[in-house]
Amino acid sequence: MAEEKSLLSDAQSRMVDIFDRIDVDDDVRHQLQQPRRIHQAAIPVRMDDGSLRVFPGWRAQYDQCRGPSKGGIRFHPDVDADEVATLSFWMMLKCAVVNLPFGGAKGGVQVDPKSLSLLELERLSRGYIRAFYDVIGPNLDIPAPDVNTNETIMGWMADEYFEITRQKVPDIITGKPLTMGGSAGRTAATGRGALYVLGAWAKRQSKRPENMTIAVQGFGNAGYHFARLAQEAGYRVVAISDSKGAIHASGGLDPEPIWRHKNQTRELKGMVYCESSVCTETDVDQISQDDLLALDVDVLVLAALESAITTGNVDRVRAGAILEIANGPVTADADKSLTSQGITVLPDVLVNAGGVIVSYLEWIQNRTGDYWPESYINQRLAEQLVGQAELCFDRAEEENIDYRVAAYLQSVERIAEAIASSGTQRYFRND
Ligand SMILES: NC(=O)C1=CN([C@@H]2O[C@H](COP(=O)(O)OP(=O)(O)OC[C@H]3O[C@@H](n4cnc5c(N)ncnc54)[C@H](O)[C@@H]3O)[C@@H](O)[C@H]2O)C=CC1
Ligand SMILES: O=C(O)CCC(=O)C(=O)O
């Protein structure tokens, strides 16, 4: 079955159509078929009880032809080399689609971070940098947060890098705490950017936020900030899920108190759902996570993990459009099915690029020492992301192609140009 392929082959299968549509040199095709490097390490961690555990970790660098590679670090029990490589491939496409001077990378550790104490988590984070400090760098490969990592972890990692290299180089990692050179606006940037892309698309469709309902799968950094800002912008957020369960209220949910409650109890259930007049507790139903994906809403937001929609559940989707905040939440075969059902998909490489755009702004601030207020960051984010999204939307309309194909074309054309500019002999030196 197609969906038993590795994640990377599934992701790569979308490139066939792209290469058929543009005149790309064979060298480029070959170069984009696999990551340039995947570094792997065993990361030893002394546990609080004195025992030693060793966690496998990876850093994949897909391509660096447009600049140093960029991408987050994920802590999750399912992380493996295939997943990290695939995420680095999507990072490469993402940075190019929004025209950042970066290639693509991603890192990960196979671990359940919820089973670690805070000190164990810090030792693991520092261990990751000890394992990979010589293959990352401000001009080489710049990590950032991803699933189950956050600004605290980026702070520990940056500090470990400073200790090893004896250099205060804040541009080594983005998504850091403000006190260590982090950028205003980075924490909410992925959700905010996704809202900007949704808004630009909705405007083209003459749809108004007040008339649109939204269900959000995944209530972490990206999903929460998206839901909060969407509600503020007038959209009605009617359902939210996380890894433990899902809640639904047709009158609308209030993301902020739900987030506070979740942070205190780690659960979505049993809380005061609304502080505003959106709904009362009795209006809220507990539903299954699968049922959230089948809700009849205007926009289904996928903000959890890869392969949320597969050929196994795609027929249940009733939303008018899908907003992909997660990386790779729809498999290639499921994507074809959505297109044939007439369901619009706003693709991950564009929708979730707000995070890396603000990471880029953080990197610039670190390199210049000139720090900017959040209002200016959000303005730059909007200009860069919406500007590039409009180019994709225009192309999709002009060429009658879906948004993912338009985004991939925009990206691959830029990458191919950079590869061409690097010359044809760089892999053939006798060194
Ligand atoms: N944090 C960032 O800046 C960026 C994140 N992304 C992508 O967005 C997605 C989410 O990332 P973050 O919010 O940072 O991670 P996070 O770790 O903060 O949150 C992930 C959320 O997904 C939920 N989840 C996991 N499995 C689920 C399931 N089966 N059903 C429903 N919910 C489930 C978790 O409970 C958690 O609420 C990932 O695909 C990530 O790669 C993309 C661009 C940037
Ligand atoms: O902020 C960054 O550099 C990368 C964020 C990330 O991992 C992603 O966009 O998937």
CSV table of N, CA, C and O and ligand atoms in Angstrom, one decimal, residues 74 87 94 106 114 145-149 186 190 217-223 241-245 262 289 303-306 325-327 352 355-356, ligand 1:
chain,number,residue,atom,x,y,z
A,74,ARG,N,13.1,18.2,17.6
A,74,ARG,CA,11.9,17.6,18.2
A,74,ARG,C,12.3,16.5,19.2
A,74,ARG,O,13.2,15.7,19.0
A,87,LEU,N,11.4,15.9,7.7
A,87,LEU,CA,11.2,17.2,8.2
A,87,LEU,C,12.2,18.2,7.7
A,87,LEU,O,11.9,19.4,7.4
A,94,LYS,N,10.2,25.0,2.6
A,94,LYS,CA,9.5,26.1,3.3
A,94,LYS,C,10.4,27.4,3.3
A,94,LYS,O,9.9,28.4,3.0
A,106,LYS,N,16.7,19.6,10.2
A,106,LYS,CA,15.8,19.3,11.4
A,106,LYS,C,16.6,18.3,12.3
A,106,LYS,O,17.4,17.5,11.8
A,114,LYS,N,8.0,13.7,28.5
A,114,LYS,CA,7.1,13.8,29.7
A,114,LYS,C,7.6,12.8,30.8
A,114,LYS,O,7.2,13.0,32.0
A,145,PRO,N,13.1,25.6,18.1
A,145,PRO,CA,12.1,24.7,18.8
A,145,PRO,C,11.2,23.9,17.8
A,145,PRO,O,11.0,24.4,16.7
A,146,ASP,N,10.7,22.8,18.1
A,146,ASP,CA,9.7,22.1,17.4
A,146,ASP,C,8.9,21.3,18.5
A,146,ASP,O,8.8,21.8,19.6
A,147,VAL,N,8.3,20.2,18.1
A,147,VAL,CA,7.4,19.5,19.0
A,147,VAL,C,8.1,19.1,20.3
A,147,VAL,O,9.2,18.5,20.3
A,148,ASN,N,7.5,19.5,21.4
A,148,ASN,CA,8.0,19.2,22.8
A,148,ASN,C,9.3,19.8,23.1
A,148,ASN,O,10.0,19.4,24.1
A,149,THR,N,9.7,20.8,22.4
A,149,THR,CA,10.8,21.7,22.8
A,149,THR,C,10.3,23.1,22.8
A,149,THR,O,9.4,23.4,22.1
A,186,ARG,N,8.4,35.5,18.7
A,186,ARG,CA,8.8,34.2,18.1
A,186,ARG,C,7.8,33.1,18.6
A,186,ARG,O,7.4,32.2,17.9
A,190,THR,N,4.3,31.1,14.7
A,190,THR,CA,3.8,30.0,13.8
A,190,THR,C,2.3,30.1,13.7
A,190,THR,O,1.7,30.1,12.6
A,217,GLN,N,-6.9,20.6,15.5
A,217,GLN,CA,-6.3,19.4,16.0
A,217,GLN,C,-4.9,19.8,16.5
A,217,GLN,O,-4.1,20.2,15.7
A,218,GLY,N,-4.6,19.5,17.8
A,218,GLY,CA,-3.3,19.8,18.3
A,218,GLY,C,-3.3,21.2,19.0
A,218,GLY,O,-3.5,22.2,18.4
A,219,PHE,N,-3.1,21.1,20.4
A,219,PHE,CA,-3.2,22.3,21.2
A,219,PHE,C,-1.9,22.5,21.9
A,219,PHE,O,-1.8,22.5,23.1
A,220,GLY,N,-0.8,22.7,21.1
A,220,GLY,CA,0.5,23.0,21.7
A,220,GLY,C,0.8,24.4,21.3
A,220,GLY,O,0.0,25.3,21.1
A,221,ASN,N,2.1,24.7,21.1
A,221,ASN,CA,2.6,26.0,20.8
A,221,ASN,C,1.8,26.6,19.6
A,221,ASN,O,1.2,27.7,19.6
A,222,ALA,N,1.9,25.9,18.5
A,222,ALA,CA,1.4,26.4,17.2
A,222,ALA,C,-0.2,26.4,17.3
A,222,ALA,O,-0.8,27.5,16.9
A,223,GLY,N,-0.8,25.3,17.7
A,223,GLY,CA,-2.3,25.3,17.7
A,223,GLY,C,-2.9,26.3,18.7
A,223,GLY,O,-3.9,26.9,18.4
A,241,SER,N,-8.4,19.6,20.0
A,241,SER,CA,-8.0,18.3,20.5
A,241,SER,C,-6.5,18.4,20.9
A,241,SER,O,-5.8,19.2,20.4
A,242,ASP,N,-6.1,17.5,21.8
A,242,ASP,CA,-4.7,17.3,22.0
A,242,ASP,C,-4.5,15.8,22.1
A,242,ASP,O,-5.3,15.0,21.6
A,243,SER,N,-3.3,15.3,22.5
A,243,SER,CA,-3.0,13.9,22.4
A,243,SER,C,-3.8,13.1,23.4
A,243,SER,O,-3.9,11.8,23.2
A,244,LYS,N,-4.6,13.7,24.3
A,244,LYS,CA,-5.3,12.9,25.2
A,244,LYS,C,-6.8,12.9,25.0
A,244,LYS,O,-7.6,12.1,25.5
A,245,GLY,N,-7.3,13.9,24.2
A,245,GLY,CA,-8.8,14.0,24.0
A,245,GLY,C,-9.2,15.2,23.2
A,245,GLY,O,-8.3,15.9,22.7
A,262,LYS,N,-5.0,23.7,30.9
A,262,LYS,CA,-4.2,22.6,30.4
A,262,LYS,C,-2.8,22.6,30.9
A,262,LYS,O,-2.2,21.6,31.3
A,289,GLN,N,-10.8,12.2,19.3
A,289,GLN,CA,-9.9,13.0,18.5
A,289,GLN,C,-10.3,12.7,17.0
A,289,GLN,O,-10.2,13.6,16.1
A,303,ALA,N,-2.7,20.8,13.5
A,303,ALA,CA,-1.6,21.4,14.2
A,303,ALA,C,-0.9,20.4,15.2
A,303,ALA,O,-0.5,20.8,16.2
A,304,ALA,N,-0.9,19.2,14.8
A,304,ALA,CA,-0.3,18.2,15.7
A,304,ALA,C,0.9,17.5,15.0
A,304,ALA,O,2.0,18.1,15.1
A,305,LEU,N,0.7,16.4,14.4
A,305,LEU,CA,1.9,15.7,13.9
A,305,LEU,C,1.6,15.3,12.4
A,305,LEU,O,0.6,15.6,11.9
A,306,GLU,N,2.6,14.5,11.8
A,306,GLU,CA,2.5,14.1,10.5
A,306,GLU,C,1.3,13.1,10.3
A,306,GLU,O,0.9,12.4,11.3
A,325,ILE,N,-1.0,23.4,9.7
A,325,ILE,CA,0.0,24.1,10.5
A,325,ILE,C,1.1,23.1,10.9
A,325,ILE,O,2.3,23.4,10.9
A,326,ALA,N,0.7,21.8,11.1
A,326,ALA,CA,1.7,20.8,11.3
A,326,ALA,C,2.5,20.6,10.0
A,326,ALA,O,2.1,20.9,9.0
A,327,ASN,N,3.7,20.0,10.2
A,327,ASN,CA,4.4,19.6,9.0
A,327,ASN,C,3.9,18.2,8.5
A,327,ASN,O,3.8,17.3,9.3
A,352,ASN,N,2.8,27.2,7.8
A,352,ASN,CA,3.5,27.3,9.1
A,352,ASN,C,4.9,28.0,9.0
A,352,ASN,O,5.7,27.9,9.9
A,355,GLY,N,6.9,30.7,11.8
A,355,GLY,CA,7.9,30.4,12.8
A,355,GLY,C,9.3,30.7,12.3
A,355,GLY,O,10.1,31.4,13.0
A,356,VAL,N,9.6,30.1,11.2
A,356,VAL,CA,11.0,30.3,10.7
A,356,VAL,C,11.2,31.7,10.2
A,356,VAL,O,12.4,32.2,10.2
B,1,LIG,N1,6.6,25.4,17.1
B,1,LIG,C1,6.9,25.9,15.9
B,1,LIG,O1,7.4,27.1,15.8
B,1,LIG,C2,6.5,25.2,14.6
B,1,LIG,C3,5.8,24.0,14.6
B,1,LIG,N2,5.5,23.4,13.5
B,1,LIG,C4,4.8,22.2,13.5
B,1,LIG,O2,3.5,22.3,14.1
B,1,LIG,C5,3.2,21.0,14.8
B,1,LIG,C6,2.9,21.2,16.2
B,1,LIG,O3,4.1,21.8,16.8
B,1,LIG,P1,4.2,22.5,18.2
B,1,LIG,O4,2.8,23.2,18.5
B,1,LIG,O5,5.4,23.3,18.3
B,1,LIG,O6,4.3,21.3,19.2
B,1,LIG,P2,3.8,21.1,20.7
B,1,LIG,O7,4.6,20.0,21.2
B,1,LIG,O8,3.8,22.4,21.4
B,1,LIG,O9,2.3,20.7,20.5
B,1,LIG,C7,1.9,19.5,19.8
B,1,LIG,C8,0.4,19.3,20.2
B,1,LIG,O10,-0.1,18.2,19.4
B,1,LIG,C9,-0.9,17.4,20.3
B,1,LIG,N3,-1.1,16.1,19.7
B,1,LIG,C10,-0.2,15.1,19.5
B,1,LIG,N4,-0.8,14.0,18.9
B,1,LIG,C11,-2.1,14.4,18.8
B,1,LIG,C12,-3.2,13.7,18.2
B,1,LIG,N5,-3.1,12.5,17.7
B,1,LIG,N6,-4.4,14.4,18.2
B,1,LIG,C13,-4.5,15.6,18.6
B,1,LIG,N7,-3.5,16.3,19.2
B,1,LIG,C14,-2.3,15.7,19.2
B,1,LIG,C15,-0.2,17.5,21.6
B,1,LIG,O11,-1.0,17.1,22.7
B,1,LIG,C16,0.2,18.9,21.6
B,1,LIG,O12,-0.9,19.7,22.1
B,1,LIG,C17,4.3,20.1,14.4
B,1,LIG,O13,4.1,19.4,13.2
B,1,LIG,C18,5.5,21.0,14.2
B,1,LIG,O14,6.5,20.5,13.4
B,1,LIG,C19,5.7,24.0,12.3
B,1,LIG,C20,6.4,25.2,12.2
B,1,LIG,C21,7.0,25.8,13.4
